[in-house]
Amino acid sequence: MLTCREVLDFLMAYVDGELPADEVARFEKHLAVCLSCVNYLASYRATIRAGKAAMRGPGTSLDKLPPDLVKAVEAARRALVQSGESE
Amino acid sequence: MAGTLNCMTPACPSPDPSQAEQAALLGRLRQGEDAAFRDLMDMAGGRMLAVARRMLPTDDDAREAVQDALLSAFRNLHRFDGRALLTTWLHRITVNACLMKLRTRRRRPESSIEDLLPTFLPDGHQTRPAEPWAPDRLERAETSEATARLVREKIGELPETYREILLLRDIEDLSTEEAAQALGISSNAVKTKLHRARQALRALLDPHMRADGGEAC
């Protein structure tokens, strides 16, 4: 039987589906009897989802660049072209 | 360029331009058409700034990184082989510009992550058994702005190299190999650090998310 330490060490491979089938079976045998690891696994998965939702959810994206930044980039690009550094 | 990335942001406000539209724009850029660069900024600039804001601490840094990325794209158009989407290539350039900026700003020694990792008894059991997270808090984690702010704050508390890995892999959806290449470390190091970063973020969120009360958010 795997220990909690072994389960937590290989949790990412389990979550990402990278464990071989026999290891998955050993993993799940431990989960069937260890509530702490079940809780840890659920919160580990929730952490990944929460991170994605917080950083990429509604309100975290933009349609367009602010006009002043567009102007600044255009000016810098023109300066590059004029200095011959664009190639 | 290795691998293929998905849409710059899954929650992007407008759909990705089609492959054909991107190919047409690339053709105009390569012909040196002046308006094409403005169209490139219109097409991808907002998403590039969103990426930079996720990765960098201040809006000024994010704007500078986007400017650097757009100029780098302009300079290196002739190197883009067109096998990936233009938006994918620009995403990667933006990530690299952000990493460069983080490196130039990094002055403090990094804090240790060890205190945020699980500890074990000699028999391999966890020292402190993990408690369940409250279902309603889990749901809020994906819907409430207050919880999203908390999660962003806790991601910001991660030691920087771990925060970088988490952002590249879990938020920007780079593959392990792409993240390894961007950071100049091995794929195994990316995997180890990502696991630790996720565990540390879990530990930081745990007091706020537990079903047994914790610190409600």
Coordinates of C-alpha atoms in Angstrom, one line a residue:
Chain A
M1 CA 0.0 0.0 0.0
L2 CA 1.3 3.5 -0.9
T3 CA 1.8 6.0 1.9
C4 CA 0.3 9.4 2.0
R5 CA 3.8 10.8 1.2
E6 CA 4.0 8.7 -1.9
V7 CA 0.5 9.7 -3.0
L8 CA 1.1 13.4 -2.5
D9 CA 4.5 13.2 -4.3
F10 CA 2.9 11.7 -7.4
L11 CA -0.4 13.6 -7.2
M12 CA 0.4 15.8 -10.2
A13 CA 1.2 12.9 -12.4
Y14 CA -2.1 11.3 -11.3
V15 CA -4.1 14.5 -11.9
D16 CA -2.5 15.1 -15.2
G17 CA -3.2 11.5 -16.3
E18 CA 0.5 10.6 -16.6
L19 CA 0.7 7.6 -14.2
P20 CA 0.8 4.1 -15.7
A21 CA -2.3 2.0 -15.2
D22 CA -0.8 -0.2 -12.5
E23 CA 0.3 2.9 -10.5
V24 CA -3.2 4.4 -10.9
A25 CA -4.6 1.3 -9.4
R26 CA -2.2 1.5 -6.4
F27 CA -3.0 5.2 -6.1
E28 CA -6.8 4.5 -6.0
K29 CA -6.4 1.7 -3.5
H30 CA -4.9 4.2 -1.1
L31 CA -7.6 6.8 -1.9
A32 CA -10.3 4.3 -1.1
V33 CA -9.1 4.2 2.6
C34 CA -7.5 7.6 3.2
L35 CA -9.9 10.5 3.6
S36 CA -7.1 13.0 4.1
C37 CA -5.6 12.2 0.7
V38 CA -9.1 12.3 -0.9
N39 CA -9.5 15.8 0.7
Y40 CA -6.1 16.9 -0.5
L41 CA -6.7 15.6 -4.0
A42 CA -10.0 17.5 -4.2
S43 CA -8.4 20.7 -2.9
Y44 CA -5.4 20.4 -5.2
R45 CA -7.7 20.1 -8.2
A46 CA -9.8 23.0 -6.9
T47 CA -6.7 25.1 -6.6
I48 CA -5.8 24.6 -10.3
R49 CA -9.4 25.5 -11.3
A50 CA -9.5 28.6 -8.9
G51 CA -6.2 29.9 -10.2
K52 CA -7.3 29.7 -13.8
A53 CA -10.7 31.3 -13.0
A54 CA -9.1 34.1 -11.0
M55 CA -6.5 34.9 -13.7
R56 CA -8.4 34.3 -16.8
G57 CA -12.0 34.7 -15.9
P58 CA -14.4 37.5 -17.1
G59 CA -12.9 41.0 -16.8
T60 CA -9.3 39.8 -17.1
S61 CA -9.1 40.2 -20.9
L62 CA -9.2 43.2 -23.2
D63 CA -10.5 43.7 -26.7
K64 CA -8.0 46.4 -27.7
L65 CA -4.8 48.1 -26.6
P66 CA -5.3 51.6 -25.0
P67 CA -4.9 54.2 -27.8
D68 CA -1.9 55.9 -26.1
L69 CA 0.0 52.6 -26.0
V70 CA -0.8 52.0 -29.7
K71 CA 0.6 55.4 -30.5
A72 CA 3.7 54.7 -28.4
V73 CA 4.3 51.4 -30.2
E74 CA 3.8 53.0 -33.6
A75 CA 6.3 55.7 -32.8
A76 CA 8.8 53.2 -31.6
R77 CA 8.3 51.1 -34.7
R78 CA 8.8 54.1 -37.0
A79 CA 12.0 55.0 -35.1
L80 CA 13.2 51.4 -35.6
V81 CA 12.5 51.6 -39.4
Q82 CA 14.2 55.0 -39.7
S83 CA 17.3 53.7 -37.8
G84 CA 17.4 50.7 -40.1
E85 CA 17.3 48.3 -37.1
S86 CA 14.1 46.6 -38.2
E87 CA 15.8 43.8 -40.1
Chain B
M1 CA 8.6 27.2 -32.5
A2 CA 7.7 24.2 -30.4
G3 CA 4.2 23.0 -29.8
T4 CA 0.9 24.7 -30.5
L5 CA -0.8 26.9 -28.0
N6 CA -4.5 27.4 -27.8
C7 CA -6.5 30.7 -27.9
M8 CA -4.6 33.4 -26.0
T9 CA -7.3 33.5 -23.3
P10 CA -10.2 31.0 -23.1
A11 CA -12.4 33.8 -21.7
C12 CA -11.3 36.2 -24.5
P13 CA -14.0 38.7 -25.3
S14 CA -13.9 38.2 -29.0
P15 CA -13.2 35.0 -30.9
D16 CA -9.7 34.3 -32.3
P17 CA -9.3 35.6 -35.8
S18 CA -9.5 32.6 -38.2
Q19 CA -6.4 30.9 -39.6
A20 CA -7.2 32.4 -43.0
E21 CA -7.5 35.9 -41.5
Q22 CA -4.2 35.5 -39.7
A23 CA -2.4 34.2 -42.8
A24 CA -3.7 37.2 -44.8
L25 CA -2.5 39.6 -42.2
L26 CA 0.9 37.8 -42.1
G27 CA 1.2 38.3 -45.8
R28 CA 0.5 42.0 -45.6
L29 CA 3.0 42.3 -42.7
R30 CA 5.7 40.6 -44.8
Q31 CA 5.0 42.9 -47.7
G32 CA 5.7 45.8 -45.4
E33 CA 2.2 47.3 -45.6
D34 CA 2.1 50.1 -43.1
A35 CA -1.5 49.6 -42.0
A36 CA -0.9 45.9 -41.4
F37 CA 1.1 46.5 -38.2
R38 CA -1.8 48.6 -36.8
D39 CA -4.2 45.7 -37.7
L40 CA -1.9 43.4 -35.9
M41 CA -2.1 45.5 -32.8
D42 CA -5.9 45.7 -33.2
M43 CA -6.1 41.9 -33.6
A44 CA -3.8 40.8 -30.8
G45 CA -2.7 43.8 -28.7
G46 CA -5.5 43.6 -26.1
R47 CA -4.8 39.9 -25.4
M48 CA -1.1 40.5 -25.2
L49 CA -1.7 43.2 -22.6
A50 CA -4.0 40.8 -20.7
V51 CA -1.2 38.2 -20.6
A52 CA 1.4 40.8 -19.4
R53 CA -1.0 42.1 -16.7
R54 CA -1.3 38.5 -15.4
M55 CA 2.4 38.0 -15.3
L56 CA 3.8 41.4 -14.1
P57 CA 3.2 43.3 -10.9
T58 CA 2.4 46.7 -12.4
D59 CA 0.5 48.1 -15.3
D60 CA 3.5 50.1 -16.4
D61 CA 5.6 46.9 -16.5
A62 CA 2.8 45.2 -18.5
R63 CA 2.6 48.1 -21.1
E64 CA 6.4 48.1 -21.5
A65 CA 6.5 44.3 -22.0
V66 CA 3.8 44.5 -24.7
Q67 CA 5.7 47.3 -26.4
D68 CA 8.8 45.2 -26.3
A69 CA 6.9 42.2 -27.6
L70 CA 5.3 44.0 -30.5
L71 CA 8.7 45.5 -31.5
S72 CA 10.3 42.1 -31.2
A73 CA 7.6 40.6 -33.4
F74 CA 8.1 43.4 -36.0
R75 CA 11.9 42.8 -36.0
N76 CA 11.6 39.0 -36.2
L77 CA 8.7 38.6 -38.7
H78 CA 11.1 37.1 -41.2
R79 CA 11.9 34.3 -38.7
F80 CA 8.3 33.3 -38.2
D81 CA 7.8 30.2 -40.3
G82 CA 4.0 30.4 -40.3
R83 CA 3.5 26.9 -39.0
A84 CA 1.9 28.1 -35.8
L85 CA -0.9 30.7 -35.7
L86 CA 0.3 34.3 -35.6
T87 CA -1.6 34.7 -32.3
T88 CA 0.2 31.7 -30.9
W89 CA 3.6 33.2 -31.9
L90 CA 2.7 36.6 -30.4
H91 CA 1.6 34.9 -27.1
R92 CA 4.9 33.2 -26.8
I93 CA 6.8 36.4 -27.6
T94 CA 4.7 38.3 -24.9
V95 CA 5.5 35.6 -22.3
N96 CA 9.2 35.8 -23.1
A97 CA 9.1 39.7 -22.9
C98 CA 7.4 39.3 -19.5
L99 CA 10.0 36.8 -18.3
M100 CA 12.8 39.2 -19.4
K101 CA 11.2 42.0 -17.4
L102 CA 10.8 39.8 -14.3
R103 CA 14.5 38.9 -14.5
T104 CA 15.6 42.5 -14.8
R105 CA 13.5 43.4 -11.8
R106 CA 14.5 40.4 -9.6
R107 CA 16.7 41.7 -6.9
R108 CA 15.5 40.2 -3.6
P109 CA 16.6 36.7 -2.6
E110 CA 13.6 34.3 -3.0
S111 CA 11.7 33.2 0.0
S112 CA 11.6 29.4 0.8
I113 CA 8.5 27.4 -0.3
E114 CA 9.2 24.6 2.2
D115 CA 6.8 26.0 4.9
L116 CA 3.9 25.7 2.4
L117 CA 4.5 22.1 1.5
P118 CA 2.9 19.1 3.3
T119 CA 4.8 17.4 6.1
F120 CA 4.8 13.8 7.0
L121 CA 5.2 11.5 10.0
P122 CA 7.9 8.8 9.9
D123 CA 5.3 6.3 8.8
G124 CA 4.4 8.4 5.8
H125 CA 1.1 9.8 7.0
Q126 CA 0.5 13.5 6.8
T127 CA 1.4 15.4 9.9
R128 CA -1.9 17.3 9.7
P129 CA -4.6 15.5 7.8
A130 CA -6.2 17.6 5.0
E131 CA -9.7 18.9 5.8
P132 CA -12.3 19.1 3.1
W133 CA -13.0 22.4 1.3
A134 CA -16.5 23.8 1.5
P135 CA -18.5 23.1 -1.7
D136 CA -20.0 26.6 -1.7
R137 CA -16.5 28.1 -1.3
L138 CA -15.3 25.9 -4.2
E139 CA -18.1 27.2 -6.3
R140 CA -17.4 30.8 -5.3
A141 CA -13.7 30.2 -6.2
E142 CA -14.8 30.1 -9.9
T143 CA -17.5 32.8 -9.8
S144 CA -17.0 35.4 -7.2
E145 CA -14.8 38.4 -7.8
A146 CA -13.9 38.6 -4.0
T147 CA -12.6 35.0 -4.2
A148 CA -10.8 35.7 -7.5
R149 CA -9.1 38.6 -5.8
L150 CA -8.0 36.4 -2.9
V151 CA -6.7 33.8 -5.3
R152 CA -4.7 36.4 -7.3
E153 CA -3.3 37.8 -4.0
K154 CA -2.2 34.3 -2.9
I155 CA -0.6 33.6 -6.3
G156 CA 1.2 36.9 -5.8
E157 CA 2.6 35.6 -2.5
L158 CA 4.3 32.6 -4.1
P159 CA 8.0 32.7 -4.4
E160 CA 8.7 34.2 -7.8
T161 CA 10.2 31.3 -9.6
Y162 CA 7.2 29.1 -8.5
R163 CA 4.8 31.8 -9.4
E164 CA 6.3 32.0 -12.9
I165 CA 6.0 28.2 -13.4
L166 CA 2.4 28.2 -12.2
L167 CA 1.5 31.1 -14.6
L168 CA 3.2 29.6 -17.6
R169 CA 1.8 26.1 -17.1
D170 CA -1.6 26.5 -15.4
I171 CA -2.6 30.0 -16.6
E172 CA -0.9 30.5 -19.9
D173 CA -1.2 26.9 -20.9
L174 CA 2.4 26.4 -22.1
S175 CA 3.3 22.7 -22.3
T176 CA 6.0 21.4 -19.9
E177 CA 8.5 21.5 -22.7
E178 CA 7.6 25.1 -23.8
A179 CA 7.9 26.3 -20.2
A180 CA 11.2 24.5 -19.8
Q181 CA 12.5 26.2 -22.9
A182 CA 11.2 29.6 -21.9
L183 CA 12.8 29.3 -18.4
G184 CA 16.0 27.5 -19.5
I185 CA 15.5 24.6 -17.1
S186 CA 14.7 20.9 -17.6
S187 CA 11.3 19.4 -18.1
N188 CA 11.7 17.5 -14.9
A189 CA 12.5 20.7 -13.0
V190 CA 9.3 22.3 -14.5
K191 CA 7.2 19.4 -13.3
T192 CA 8.7 19.4 -9.8
K193 CA 8.3 23.1 -9.4
L194 CA 4.8 23.2 -10.8
H195 CA 3.7 20.5 -8.3
R196 CA 5.3 22.5 -5.4
A197 CA 3.7 25.7 -6.7
R198 CA 0.3 24.1 -6.8
Q199 CA 0.8 22.6 -3.3
A200 CA 1.9 26.0 -1.9
L201 CA -1.1 27.8 -3.4
R202 CA -3.4 25.1 -2.0
A203 CA -1.8 25.7 1.4
L204 CA -2.3 29.5 1.2
L205 CA -6.0 29.0 0.1
D206 CA -6.7 26.3 2.6
P207 CA -7.6 28.5 5.7
H208 CA -10.1 30.4 3.5
M209 CA -11.7 27.4 1.8
R210 CA -12.1 24.8 4.5
A211 CA -15.5 23.5 5.4
D212 CA -14.7 23.7 9.1
G213 CA -15.0 27.5 9.2
G214 CA -11.6 28.9 8.2
E215 CA -11.4 32.5 7.2
A216 CA -14.4 33.0 4.9
C217 CA -13.8 35.1 1.8

